[in-house]
Each structure stands twice: as structure tokens, then as C-alpha cells.
Amino acid sequence: MDWGKVTFVFFNLMSLTSTVGFLYEQNATMLFIAAGVNIISTILKIGVKNILSAELLASSLVADLHLIPGFIYLQVFNNAAVAVALALGAFAANVFSAALIIVESAKARDLDF
């Protein structure tokens, strides 16, 4: 088992599920956790040399650039509607990233045979 890949996929799924957690329970703590986990996921994607690594990094950066301003809107401007809208964008980017991981795993399996 490749523990690096396990960690990589774990943080990717954690960023997806923590974003869903914020959409369910809309408070600043949940959004901070979602943004923090997503930043860790982005950092882990920087050194990856896979087939779809550029697309994975780009989708993670998109999620970061939705969650961080969403947190600012929620904390500074007390505007939950904008924060939720940005979190939905991050959710879409994380779903796209998860789909890319599935495609990449299938391609890697084809290359192994």
C-alpha cells in the first residue's frame, strides 16, 4: 500500500466532506476547518507527479480561492449568503478533484497490467 497516496486521497476527501459540513452547519468554525484542510490538500498536491497532477492542483487552488474569501465574508462582513455561495463553488471544485482521482486511479491500474 502506498501511504503517500493514502494521505493524499485522505486530505482530498476531508476537504470535500468538511466543505459539505459547512454547507450543513453554517458557522465560521466549520468554514475555517474546511479552508484549513483544503490548504493542506493543496500543499500535498504541489509535489505530485501523476498523469493529472496539473488538473488536481488547479482544482484545489480553485477551492482555496473560494473558501478563503468565503471565510472572510462570513467573519468580517457577516454575510452568510456569499460564504455559502463560495463554499458551493469549492464543493464543485472538490467533486471535480475527486473525479480526477478516480480517473487517475483507473489509468494507473491500466498501466500496471
mmCIF file with all atom_site columns, C-alpha atoms in Angstrom:
data_model
loop_
_atom_site.group_PDB
_atom_site.id
_atom_site.type_symbol
_atom_site.label_atom_id
_atom_site.label_alt_id
_atom_site.label_comp_id
_atom_site.label_asym_id
_atom_site.label_entity_id
_atom_site.label_seq_id
_atom_site.pdbx_PDB_ins_code
_atom_site.Cartn_x
_atom_site.Cartn_y
_atom_site.Cartn_z
_atom_site.occupancy
_atom_site.B_iso_or_equiv
_atom_site.pdbx_formal_charge
_atom_site.auth_seq_id
_atom_site.auth_comp_id
_atom_site.auth_asym_id
_atom_site.auth_atom_id
_atom_site.pdbx_PDB_model_num
ATOM 1   C CA . MET A 1 1   ? 0.000   0.000  0.000   1.00 0.00 ? 1   MET A CA 1
ATOM 2   C CA . ASP A 1 2   ? 1.278   3.456  -0.924  1.00 0.00 ? 2   ASP A CA 1
ATOM 3   C CA . TRP A 1 3   ? 0.892   5.535  2.249   1.00 0.00 ? 3   TRP A CA 1
ATOM 4   C CA . GLY A 1 4   ? 1.682   8.743  0.382   1.00 0.00 ? 4   GLY A CA 1
ATOM 5   C CA . LYS A 1 5   ? -1.297  8.157  -1.872  1.00 0.00 ? 5   LYS A CA 1
ATOM 6   C CA . VAL A 1 6   ? -3.462  7.258  1.121   1.00 0.00 ? 6   VAL A CA 1
ATOM 7   C CA . THR A 1 7   ? -2.576  10.582 2.774   1.00 0.00 ? 7   THR A CA 1
ATOM 8   C CA . PHE A 1 8   ? -3.136  12.467 -0.463  1.00 0.00 ? 8   PHE A CA 1
ATOM 9   C CA . VAL A 1 9   ? -6.593  10.947 -1.050  1.00 0.00 ? 9   VAL A CA 1
ATOM 10  C CA . PHE A 1 10  ? -7.482  11.272 2.647   1.00 0.00 ? 10  PHE A CA 1
ATOM 11  C CA . PHE A 1 11  ? -6.941  15.026 2.688   1.00 0.00 ? 11  PHE A CA 1
ATOM 12  C CA . ASN A 1 12  ? -8.712  15.436 -0.631  1.00 0.00 ? 12  ASN A CA 1
ATOM 13  C CA . LEU A 1 13  ? -11.789 13.648 0.725   1.00 0.00 ? 13  LEU A CA 1
ATOM 14  C CA . MET A 1 14  ? -11.526 15.531 4.027   1.00 0.00 ? 14  MET A CA 1
ATOM 15  C CA . SER A 1 15  ? -11.613 18.845 2.176   1.00 0.00 ? 15  SER A CA 1
ATOM 16  C CA . LEU A 1 16  ? -14.705 17.679 0.295   1.00 0.00 ? 16  LEU A CA 1
ATOM 17  C CA . THR A 1 17  ? -16.539 16.444 3.376   1.00 0.00 ? 17  THR A CA 1
ATOM 18  C CA . SER A 1 18  ? -15.600 19.424 5.555   1.00 0.00 ? 18  SER A CA 1
ATOM 19  C CA . THR A 1 19  ? -16.990 21.742 2.867   1.00 0.00 ? 19  THR A CA 1
ATOM 20  C CA . VAL A 1 20  ? -20.214 19.738 2.959   1.00 0.00 ? 20  VAL A CA 1
ATOM 21  C CA . GLY A 1 21  ? -20.114 20.069 6.745   1.00 0.00 ? 21  GLY A CA 1
ATOM 22  C CA . PHE A 1 22  ? -20.048 23.850 6.431   1.00 0.00 ? 22  PHE A CA 1
ATOM 23  C CA . LEU A 1 23  ? -22.936 23.781 3.972   1.00 0.00 ? 23  LEU A CA 1
ATOM 24  C CA . TYR A 1 24  ? -24.921 21.793 6.544   1.00 0.00 ? 24  TYR A CA 1
ATOM 25  C CA . GLU A 1 25  ? -23.888 23.764 9.649   1.00 0.00 ? 25  GLU A CA 1
ATOM 26  C CA . GLN A 1 26  ? -23.075 27.297 8.534   1.00 0.00 ? 26  GLN A CA 1
ATOM 27  C CA . ASN A 1 27  ? -20.684 28.708 11.075  1.00 0.00 ? 27  ASN A CA 1
ATOM 28  C CA . ALA A 1 28  ? -17.226 30.222 10.929  1.00 0.00 ? 28  ALA A CA 1
ATOM 29  C CA . THR A 1 29  ? -15.540 27.298 12.679  1.00 0.00 ? 29  THR A CA 1
ATOM 30  C CA . MET A 1 30  ? -16.707 24.813 10.065  1.00 0.00 ? 30  MET A CA 1
ATOM 31  C CA . LEU A 1 31  ? -15.616 27.097 7.245   1.00 0.00 ? 31  LEU A CA 1
ATOM 32  C CA . PHE A 1 32  ? -12.212 27.612 8.890   1.00 0.00 ? 32  PHE A CA 1
ATOM 33  C CA . ILE A 1 33  ? -11.753 23.836 9.181   1.00 0.00 ? 33  ILE A CA 1
ATOM 34  C CA . ALA A 1 34  ? -12.804 23.357 5.547   1.00 0.00 ? 34  ALA A CA 1
ATOM 35  C CA . ALA A 1 35  ? -10.366 26.026 4.364   1.00 0.00 ? 35  ALA A CA 1
ATOM 36  C CA . GLY A 1 36  ? -7.536  24.668 6.522   1.00 0.00 ? 36  GLY A CA 1
ATOM 37  C CA . VAL A 1 37  ? -7.949  21.084 5.353   1.00 0.00 ? 37  VAL A CA 1
ATOM 38  C CA . ASN A 1 38  ? -8.199  22.269 1.760   1.00 0.00 ? 38  ASN A CA 1
ATOM 39  C CA . ILE A 1 39  ? -4.951  24.239 2.095   1.00 0.00 ? 39  ILE A CA 1
ATOM 40  C CA . ILE A 1 40  ? -3.223  21.115 3.438   1.00 0.00 ? 40  ILE A CA 1
ATOM 41  C CA . SER A 1 41  ? -4.640  19.182 0.477   1.00 0.00 ? 41  SER A CA 1
ATOM 42  C CA . THR A 1 42  ? -3.278  21.813 -1.908  1.00 0.00 ? 42  THR A CA 1
ATOM 43  C CA . ILE A 1 43  ? 0.179   21.658 -0.333  1.00 0.00 ? 43  ILE A CA 1
ATOM 44  C CA . LEU A 1 44  ? 0.209   17.873 -0.709  1.00 0.00 ? 44  LEU A CA 1
ATOM 45  C CA . LYS A 1 45  ? -0.660  18.208 -4.406  1.00 0.00 ? 45  LYS A CA 1
ATOM 46  C CA . ILE A 1 46  ? 2.278   20.512 -5.190  1.00 0.00 ? 46  ILE A CA 1
ATOM 47  C CA . GLY A 1 47  ? 4.914   17.780 -5.440  1.00 0.00 ? 47  GLY A CA 1
ATOM 48  C CA . VAL A 1 48  ? 2.755   15.129 -7.106  1.00 0.00 ? 48  VAL A CA 1
ATOM 49  C CA . LYS A 1 49  ? 3.945   13.852 -10.480 1.00 0.00 ? 49  LYS A CA 1
ATOM 50  C CA . ASN A 1 50  ? 0.924   11.963 -11.801 1.00 0.00 ? 50  ASN A CA 1
ATOM 51  C CA . ILE A 1 51  ? -0.951  11.944 -15.075 1.00 0.00 ? 51  ILE A CA 1
ATOM 52  C CA . LEU A 1 52  ? -3.482  14.567 -13.993 1.00 0.00 ? 52  LEU A CA 1
ATOM 53  C CA . SER A 1 53  ? -1.385  16.431 -11.399 1.00 0.00 ? 53  SER A CA 1
ATOM 54  C CA . ALA A 1 54  ? -1.821  19.869 -13.004 1.00 0.00 ? 54  ALA A CA 1
ATOM 55  C CA . GLU A 1 55  ? -5.598  19.470 -13.071 1.00 0.00 ? 55  GLU A CA 1
ATOM 56  C CA . LEU A 1 56  ? -5.654  18.246 -9.472  1.00 0.00 ? 56  LEU A CA 1
ATOM 57  C CA . LEU A 1 57  ? -3.589  21.208 -8.284  1.00 0.00 ? 57  LEU A CA 1
ATOM 58  C CA . ALA A 1 58  ? -5.711  23.671 -10.259 1.00 0.00 ? 58  ALA A CA 1
ATOM 59  C CA . SER A 1 59  ? -8.961  22.314 -8.823  1.00 0.00 ? 59  SER A CA 1
ATOM 60  C CA . SER A 1 60  ? -7.550  22.518 -5.320  1.00 0.00 ? 60  SER A CA 1
ATOM 61  C CA . LEU A 1 61  ? -6.422  26.111 -5.863  1.00 0.00 ? 61  LEU A CA 1
ATOM 62  C CA . VAL A 1 62  ? -9.917  26.973 -7.105  1.00 0.00 ? 62  VAL A CA 1
ATOM 63  C CA . ALA A 1 63  ? -11.387 25.537 -3.897  1.00 0.00 ? 63  ALA A CA 1
ATOM 64  C CA . ASP A 1 64  ? -8.877  27.548 -1.827  1.00 0.00 ? 64  ASP A CA 1
ATOM 65  C CA . LEU A 1 65  ? -9.814  30.714 -3.663  1.00 0.00 ? 65  LEU A CA 1
ATOM 66  C CA . HIS A 1 66  ? -13.461 30.064 -2.808  1.00 0.00 ? 66  HIS A CA 1
ATOM 67  C CA . LEU A 1 67  ? -13.104 29.016 0.832   1.00 0.00 ? 67  LEU A CA 1
ATOM 68  C CA . ILE A 1 68  ? -10.700 31.723 1.993   1.00 0.00 ? 68  ILE A CA 1
ATOM 69  C CA . PRO A 1 69  ? -12.809 34.656 0.701   1.00 0.00 ? 69  PRO A CA 1
ATOM 70  C CA . GLY A 1 70  ? -15.894 32.824 1.976   1.00 0.00 ? 70  GLY A CA 1
ATOM 71  C CA . PHE A 1 71  ? -14.391 32.803 5.470   1.00 0.00 ? 71  PHE A CA 1
ATOM 72  C CA . ILE A 1 72  ? -13.573 36.499 5.179   1.00 0.00 ? 72  ILE A CA 1
ATOM 73  C CA . TYR A 1 73  ? -17.116 37.295 4.061   1.00 0.00 ? 73  TYR A CA 1
ATOM 74  C CA . LEU A 1 74  ? -18.540 35.305 6.949   1.00 0.00 ? 74  LEU A CA 1
ATOM 75  C CA . GLN A 1 75  ? -16.255 36.731 9.640   1.00 0.00 ? 75  GLN A CA 1
ATOM 76  C CA . VAL A 1 76  ? -15.681 40.320 8.531   1.00 0.00 ? 76  VAL A CA 1
ATOM 77  C CA . PHE A 1 77  ? -18.849 41.202 6.636   1.00 0.00 ? 77  PHE A CA 1
ATOM 78  C CA . ASN A 1 78  ? -21.169 38.729 8.430   1.00 0.00 ? 78  ASN A CA 1
ATOM 79  C CA . ASN A 1 79  ? -22.594 37.736 5.044   1.00 0.00 ? 79  ASN A CA 1
ATOM 80  C CA . ALA A 1 80  ? -23.511 34.049 5.216   1.00 0.00 ? 80  ALA A CA 1
ATOM 81  C CA . ALA A 1 81  ? -25.186 34.031 1.788   1.00 0.00 ? 81  ALA A CA 1
ATOM 82  C CA . VAL A 1 82  ? -21.960 34.923 -0.016  1.00 0.00 ? 82  VAL A CA 1
ATOM 83  C CA . ALA A 1 83  ? -19.989 32.467 2.136   1.00 0.00 ? 83  ALA A CA 1
ATOM 84  C CA . VAL A 1 84  ? -22.399 29.654 1.238   1.00 0.00 ? 84  VAL A CA 1
ATOM 85  C CA . ALA A 1 85  ? -22.260 30.561 -2.457  1.00 0.00 ? 85  ALA A CA 1
ATOM 86  C CA . LEU A 1 86  ? -18.456 30.463 -2.397  1.00 0.00 ? 86  LEU A CA 1
ATOM 87  C CA . ALA A 1 87  ? -18.490 27.187 -0.452  1.00 0.00 ? 87  ALA A CA 1
ATOM 88  C CA . LEU A 1 88  ? -20.731 25.696 -3.148  1.00 0.00 ? 88  LEU A CA 1
ATOM 89  C CA . GLY A 1 89  ? -18.084 26.662 -5.702  1.00 0.00 ? 89  GLY A CA 1
ATOM 90  C CA . ALA A 1 90  ? -15.426 24.989 -3.560  1.00 0.00 ? 90  ALA A CA 1
ATOM 91  C CA . PHE A 1 91  ? -17.662 21.929 -3.277  1.00 0.00 ? 91  PHE A CA 1
ATOM 92  C CA . ALA A 1 92  ? -17.904 21.723 -7.081  1.00 0.00 ? 92  ALA A CA 1
ATOM 93  C CA . ALA A 1 93  ? -14.114 22.026 -7.391  1.00 0.00 ? 93  ALA A CA 1
ATOM 94  C CA . ASN A 1 94  ? -13.597 19.295 -4.778  1.00 0.00 ? 94  ASN A CA 1
ATOM 95  C CA . VAL A 1 95  ? -16.062 16.971 -6.531  1.00 0.00 ? 95  VAL A CA 1
ATOM 96  C CA . PHE A 1 96  ? -14.150 17.563 -9.773  1.00 0.00 ? 96  PHE A CA 1
ATOM 97  C CA . SER A 1 97  ? -10.900 16.781 -7.945  1.00 0.00 ? 97  SER A CA 1
ATOM 98  C CA . ALA A 1 98  ? -12.353 13.551 -6.536  1.00 0.00 ? 98  ALA A CA 1
ATOM 99  C CA . ALA A 1 99  ? -13.489 12.544 -10.022 1.00 0.00 ? 99  ALA A CA 1
ATOM 100 C CA . LEU A 1 100 ? -9.964  13.191 -11.320 1.00 0.00 ? 100 LEU A CA 1
ATOM 101 C CA . ILE A 1 101 ? -8.521  10.966 -8.600  1.00 0.00 ? 101 ILE A CA 1
ATOM 102 C CA . ILE A 1 102 ? -10.867 8.165  -9.653  1.00 0.00 ? 102 ILE A CA 1
ATOM 103 C CA . VAL A 1 103 ? -9.894  8.593  -13.319 1.00 0.00 ? 103 VAL A CA 1
ATOM 104 C CA . GLU A 1 104 ? -6.214  8.684  -12.408 1.00 0.00 ? 104 GLU A CA 1
ATOM 105 C CA . SER A 1 105 ? -6.512  5.530  -10.311 1.00 0.00 ? 105 SER A CA 1
ATOM 106 C CA . ALA A 1 106 ? -8.203  3.739  -13.196 1.00 0.00 ? 106 ALA A CA 1
ATOM 107 C CA . LYS A 1 107 ? -5.473  4.888  -15.604 1.00 0.00 ? 107 LYS A CA 1
ATOM 108 C CA . ALA A 1 108 ? -2.738  3.773  -13.204 1.00 0.00 ? 108 ALA A CA 1
ATOM 109 C CA . ARG A 1 109 ? -4.378  0.370  -12.892 1.00 0.00 ? 109 ARG A CA 1
ATOM 110 C CA . ASP A 1 110 ? -4.487  0.064  -16.715 1.00 0.00 ? 110 ASP A CA 1
ATOM 111 C CA . LEU A 1 111 ? -0.782  0.900  -16.903 1.00 0.00 ? 111 LEU A CA 1
ATOM 112 C CA . ASP A 1 112 ? 0.053   -1.768 -14.287 1.00 0.00 ? 112 ASP A CA 1
ATOM 113 C CA . PHE A 1 113 ? -1.449  -4.566 -16.381 1.00 0.00 ? 113 PHE A CA 1
#
